[in-house]
Amino acid sequence: MEINLLGSLYLTQGREQYTMASKRASVVLTLLALSPGSPVLFDQIVDELWADRSMTNARNALQANVGRLRKFLKMVTGRDGDALVRTVGSGYVLDVPAHVVDAHRFVELADTGAALVHRDPAEAVVRLESALALWRGPALLDTCDGLRCRVQAAHLEERRITAYEDLTAARLRVDAERVPLAELRQLAIEHSGRERLSELLMLALYRDGRQAEALEVFHGARRRLADDLGLEPGRGLHRAYQAILTQDDVLGEPRQVLLHAGRA
């Protein structure tokens, strides 16, 4: 069985896909799948499901939704639903390994890929492309109404952008022509507060022989930072700008400090 959270929620068993009819049971599954093998407290789940209204029988309502979830998991896997979703103390635990959940596989691949960017960029590209390929849409798309799921969805989105930055840095080290400039440019505009995207775009454009465009990226990023956040560009962007102005030798050395600018 696999549990897929990076987009619409669905489960796979072999070649079959399964979706849940109950929205609240889906939320329960999402909360448990975000922490597989670890208990999630009753009160935390209740707050996620009914934070906007008081429930005099919230515990009973929660038990009913857990019952639906157990039946669904038994239908999908053929295993005992009570064994898959166990009651532990004052909470429930989803008794599956973390790799069953796509969000956890994504984080593991993104972390190992990031660690390889400078040491083995070709392998980093493989890991990071595999990590990003797991995404099918916004994380927790069907179940992010409650606060805990919204926070987790935002955290996963941050990790997705960081993985994309790491992938771009690795691609620049392997072969600058593998960087999709239009996609990188769009992300740099959409995420104006993430200066590393603009730095990487500047370097990619410079490597492509488009120095004037690379310099304009700096000015555009500067305007967006001022308009959106009231900030000036950081040292990394300024360093990239000066290096391009002077055609510094560092720009032709993919293993030099410019690719580290966003982490300084």
Short mmCIF file of C-alpha atoms in Angstrom, two decimals:
data_model
loop_
_atom_site.label_atom_id
_atom_site.label_comp_id
_atom_site.label_asym_id
_atom_site.label_seq_id
_atom_site.Cartn_x
_atom_site.Cartn_y
_atom_site.Cartn_z
CA MET A 1 0.00 0.00 0.00
CA GLU A 2 1.07 3.55 -0.70
CA ILE A 3 -0.51 6.72 0.70
CA ASN A 4 -0.29 9.74 -1.57
CA LEU A 5 -0.54 13.21 -0.04
CA LEU A 6 1.33 15.38 -2.57
CA GLY A 7 -1.80 16.37 -4.44
CA SER A 8 -5.24 14.81 -4.07
CA LEU A 9 -5.37 12.10 -1.40
CA TYR A 10 -5.52 8.56 -2.70
CA LEU A 11 -4.14 5.14 -1.86
CA THR A 12 -2.60 2.58 -4.17
CA GLN A 13 -2.47 -1.16 -3.72
CA GLY A 14 -0.73 -2.88 -6.59
CA ARG A 15 -2.08 -1.24 -9.75
CA GLU A 16 -5.34 -0.10 -8.16
CA GLN A 17 -6.10 3.40 -6.86
CA TYR A 18 -8.58 4.11 -4.06
CA THR A 19 -10.12 7.34 -2.80
CA MET A 20 -12.17 7.90 0.33
CA ALA A 21 -15.74 9.16 0.23
CA SER A 22 -15.65 10.61 3.76
CA LYS A 23 -13.92 14.00 3.98
CA ARG A 24 -13.41 13.79 7.74
CA ALA A 25 -12.04 10.26 7.62
CA SER A 26 -9.66 11.51 4.92
CA VAL A 27 -8.46 14.25 7.27
CA VAL A 28 -7.86 11.66 9.98
CA LEU A 29 -5.83 9.55 7.56
CA THR A 30 -3.82 12.60 6.48
CA LEU A 31 -2.95 13.56 10.05
CA LEU A 32 -1.89 10.02 10.90
CA ALA A 33 0.06 9.61 7.64
CA LEU A 34 2.04 12.78 8.33
CA SER A 35 3.39 11.04 11.46
CA PRO A 36 3.42 7.31 10.62
CA GLY A 37 4.35 5.11 13.56
CA SER A 38 3.83 7.97 16.05
CA PRO A 39 0.67 8.67 18.08
CA VAL A 40 -1.52 11.65 17.19
CA LEU A 41 -3.59 12.81 20.15
CA PHE A 42 -7.39 12.63 20.12
CA ASP A 43 -7.63 16.34 20.96
CA GLN A 44 -5.36 17.31 18.07
CA ILE A 45 -7.53 15.42 15.60
CA VAL A 46 -10.73 16.83 17.10
CA ASP A 47 -9.35 20.37 16.79
CA GLU A 48 -8.46 19.73 13.16
CA LEU A 49 -11.93 18.41 12.34
CA TRP A 50 -14.16 20.73 14.34
CA ALA A 51 -12.11 23.77 15.37
CA ASP A 52 -14.80 26.09 14.03
CA ARG A 53 -17.56 24.75 16.26
CA SER A 54 -18.06 23.15 19.64
CA MET A 55 -18.91 19.44 19.70
CA THR A 56 -20.50 17.89 22.76
CA ASN A 57 -19.87 14.38 21.43
CA ALA A 58 -16.59 15.00 19.59
CA ARG A 59 -14.93 11.83 20.89
CA ASN A 60 -17.78 9.65 19.63
CA ALA A 61 -17.78 11.43 16.28
CA LEU A 62 -14.04 10.91 16.00
CA GLN A 63 -14.40 7.22 16.79
CA ALA A 64 -16.99 6.92 14.04
CA ASN A 65 -14.61 8.48 11.51
CA VAL A 66 -11.76 6.25 12.65
CA GLY A 67 -14.10 3.30 12.17
CA ARG A 68 -14.74 4.39 8.58
CA LEU A 69 -11.00 4.75 8.03
CA ARG A 70 -10.31 1.27 9.39
CA LYS A 71 -12.93 -0.27 7.13
CA PHE A 72 -11.48 1.57 4.15
CA LEU A 73 -7.94 0.39 4.90
CA LYS A 74 -9.13 -3.17 5.35
CA MET A 75 -10.90 -2.99 1.98
CA VAL A 76 -7.73 -1.65 0.30
CA THR A 77 -5.16 -3.91 1.94
CA GLY A 78 -7.07 -6.94 3.16
CA ARG A 79 -5.42 -6.42 6.55
CA ASP A 80 -7.10 -5.83 9.90
CA GLY A 81 -8.00 -2.15 10.05
CA ASP A 82 -7.68 -2.13 13.85
CA ALA A 83 -4.05 -3.24 13.45
CA LEU A 84 -3.31 -0.55 10.88
CA VAL A 85 -4.90 2.25 12.93
CA ARG A 86 -4.22 1.41 16.56
CA THR A 87 -5.56 3.14 19.64
CA VAL A 88 -2.56 4.08 21.78
CA GLY A 89 -3.14 5.85 25.09
CA SER A 90 -4.93 9.10 24.27
CA GLY A 91 -4.44 8.95 20.53
CA TYR A 92 -4.21 6.89 17.36
CA VAL A 93 -1.19 5.66 15.44
CA LEU A 94 -0.99 4.61 11.79
CA ASP A 95 1.16 1.48 11.94
CA VAL A 96 2.97 1.70 8.59
CA PRO A 97 6.60 2.51 7.70
CA ALA A 98 7.34 6.08 6.64
CA HIS A 99 8.28 5.12 3.07
CA VAL A 100 4.66 4.11 2.43
CA VAL A 101 3.77 7.85 2.43
CA ASP A 102 4.88 9.86 -0.61
CA ALA A 103 5.51 13.00 1.47
CA HIS A 104 8.10 11.15 3.54
CA ARG A 105 9.73 9.62 0.47
CA PHE A 106 9.94 13.12 -0.99
CA VAL A 107 11.68 14.53 2.08
CA GLU A 108 14.17 11.65 2.20
CA LEU A 109 15.03 11.99 -1.50
CA ALA A 110 15.26 15.79 -1.23
CA ASP A 111 17.59 15.57 1.78
CA THR A 112 19.91 13.01 0.20
CA GLY A 113 19.92 14.93 -3.07
CA ALA A 114 20.79 18.19 -1.34
CA ALA A 115 23.71 16.52 0.42
CA LEU A 116 25.12 15.39 -2.95
CA VAL A 117 24.89 18.67 -4.89
CA HIS A 118 28.55 19.55 -4.41
CA ARG A 119 30.01 16.06 -4.01
CA ASP A 120 28.17 14.19 -6.79
CA PRO A 121 25.93 16.59 -8.74
CA ALA A 122 24.91 13.99 -11.34
CA GLU A 123 23.52 11.70 -8.64
CA ALA A 124 21.97 14.72 -6.91
CA VAL A 125 20.05 15.45 -10.13
CA VAL A 126 18.68 11.89 -10.16
CA ARG A 127 17.57 12.04 -6.52
CA LEU A 128 16.05 15.50 -6.72
CA GLU A 129 14.22 14.83 -9.98
CA SER A 130 12.76 11.69 -8.38
CA ALA A 131 11.71 13.70 -5.33
CA LEU A 132 9.93 16.40 -7.35
CA ALA A 133 8.28 13.84 -9.64
CA LEU A 134 6.24 12.66 -6.65
CA TRP A 135 4.26 15.92 -6.67
CA ARG A 136 0.92 15.91 -8.51
CA GLY A 137 -0.43 19.23 -7.21
CA PRO A 138 -0.53 21.24 -3.97
CA ALA A 139 0.23 19.07 -0.95
CA LEU A 140 -2.78 17.87 1.08
CA LEU A 141 -5.03 19.32 -1.59
CA ASP A 142 -8.27 17.74 -0.31
CA THR A 143 -7.60 17.91 3.42
CA CYS A 144 -5.84 21.17 4.31
CA ASP A 145 -8.78 23.06 5.81
CA GLY A 146 -7.58 22.68 9.42
CA LEU A 147 -4.63 24.48 10.99
CA ARG A 148 -2.29 21.49 11.37
CA CYS A 149 -2.75 20.40 7.78
CA ARG A 150 -2.34 23.97 6.49
CA VAL A 151 0.94 24.29 8.39
CA GLN A 152 2.19 20.95 7.08
CA ALA A 153 1.14 21.81 3.53
CA ALA A 154 3.05 25.10 3.72
CA HIS A 155 6.11 23.31 5.11
CA LEU A 156 6.05 20.76 2.30
CA GLU A 157 5.72 23.53 -0.29
CA GLU A 158 8.79 25.23 1.18
CA ARG A 159 10.66 21.95 0.93
CA ARG A 160 9.53 21.58 -2.69
CA ILE A 161 10.98 24.99 -3.64
CA THR A 162 14.21 24.24 -1.79
CA ALA A 163 14.49 20.93 -3.64
CA TYR A 164 13.98 22.78 -6.94
CA GLU A 165 16.74 25.23 -6.02
CA ASP A 166 19.07 22.34 -5.16
CA LEU A 167 18.17 20.60 -8.43
CA THR A 168 18.95 23.76 -10.40
CA ALA A 169 22.31 24.14 -8.65
CA ALA A 170 23.14 20.50 -9.43
CA ARG A 171 22.08 20.86 -13.07
CA LEU A 172 24.32 23.92 -13.44
CA ARG A 173 27.24 21.85 -12.21
CA VAL A 174 26.49 19.00 -14.61
CA ASP A 175 25.26 20.83 -17.72
CA ALA A 176 23.85 24.36 -17.72
CA GLU A 177 21.77 23.57 -20.81
CA ARG A 178 19.62 21.25 -18.65
CA VAL A 179 18.23 24.21 -16.70
CA PRO A 180 14.70 25.13 -17.92
CA LEU A 181 15.08 28.91 -17.97
CA ALA A 182 11.42 29.81 -18.49
CA GLU A 183 10.33 27.67 -15.53
CA LEU A 184 13.11 29.02 -13.31
CA ARG A 185 12.23 32.60 -14.27
CA GLN A 186 8.56 32.07 -13.39
CA LEU A 187 9.39 30.61 -10.00
CA ALA A 188 11.78 33.46 -9.24
CA ILE A 189 8.97 35.93 -9.95
CA GLU A 190 6.36 33.99 -7.94
CA HIS A 191 8.68 33.56 -4.94
CA SER A 192 10.28 36.98 -4.81
CA GLY A 193 11.42 36.49 -1.21
CA ARG A 194 13.59 33.51 -2.16
CA GLU A 195 16.65 35.26 -3.52
CA ARG A 196 18.46 32.03 -4.29
CA LEU A 197 16.08 31.43 -7.22
CA SER A 198 17.06 34.77 -8.73
CA GLU A 199 20.76 34.09 -8.13
CA LEU A 200 20.53 30.75 -9.91
CA LEU A 201 18.57 32.31 -12.77
CA MET A 202 21.24 35.00 -13.17
CA LEU A 203 23.98 32.39 -13.31
CA ALA A 204 22.03 30.21 -15.75
CA LEU A 205 21.41 33.16 -18.07
CA TYR A 206 25.03 34.25 -17.91
CA ARG A 207 26.18 30.73 -18.76
CA ASP A 208 23.80 30.87 -21.72
CA GLY A 209 25.51 33.99 -23.01
CA ARG A 210 22.71 36.35 -21.96
CA GLN A 211 24.55 38.78 -19.69
CA ALA A 212 22.13 41.68 -20.14
CA GLU A 213 19.15 39.49 -19.19
CA ALA A 214 21.05 38.20 -16.17
CA LEU A 215 21.63 41.76 -14.95
CA GLU A 216 17.96 42.63 -15.52
CA VAL A 217 16.98 39.72 -13.28
CA PHE A 218 18.80 41.50 -10.45
CA HIS A 219 16.95 44.76 -11.07
CA GLY A 220 13.61 42.97 -11.32
CA ALA A 221 14.28 41.06 -8.08
CA ARG A 222 15.26 44.32 -6.41
CA ARG A 223 12.00 45.98 -7.44
CA ARG A 224 9.89 43.03 -6.26
CA LEU A 225 11.69 42.84 -2.91
CA ALA A 226 11.13 46.55 -2.37
CA ASP A 227 7.47 46.45 -3.43
CA ASP A 228 6.48 43.19 -1.74
CA LEU A 229 8.63 43.14 1.38
CA GLY A 230 10.22 46.58 1.73
CA LEU A 231 13.67 44.97 1.54
CA GLU A 232 16.92 45.40 -0.34
CA PRO A 233 18.59 42.40 -2.00
CA GLY A 234 20.91 40.41 0.23
CA ARG A 235 24.62 39.82 -0.15
CA GLY A 236 24.13 36.81 -2.43
CA LEU A 237 22.24 38.75 -5.09
CA HIS A 238 24.65 41.68 -4.90
CA ARG A 239 27.61 39.31 -5.21
CA ALA A 240 26.08 37.65 -8.27
CA TYR A 241 25.35 41.05 -9.84
CA GLN A 242 28.90 42.30 -9.34
CA ALA A 243 30.38 39.06 -10.64
CA ILE A 244 28.34 39.31 -13.84
CA LEU A 245 29.17 42.99 -14.31
CA THR A 246 32.87 42.22 -14.17
CA GLN A 247 32.60 38.84 -15.90
CA ASP A 248 34.35 37.33 -12.92
CA ASP A 249 36.11 34.02 -13.51
CA VAL A 250 33.98 32.53 -10.75
CA LEU A 251 31.05 32.44 -13.16
CA GLY A 252 32.78 29.87 -15.30
CA GLU A 253 33.60 27.61 -12.37
CA PRO A 254 30.44 25.76 -11.31
CA ARG A 255 32.07 24.56 -8.13
CA GLN A 256 32.83 28.03 -6.85
CA VAL A 257 31.17 30.12 -4.17
CA LEU A 258 28.39 31.66 -6.28
CA LEU A 259 26.25 28.52 -6.03
CA HIS A 260 26.54 28.74 -2.25
CA ALA A 261 25.33 32.34 -2.16
CA GLY A 262 21.74 31.44 -1.30
CA ARG A 263 22.89 29.46 1.76
CA ALA A 264 25.19 32.14 3.16
#
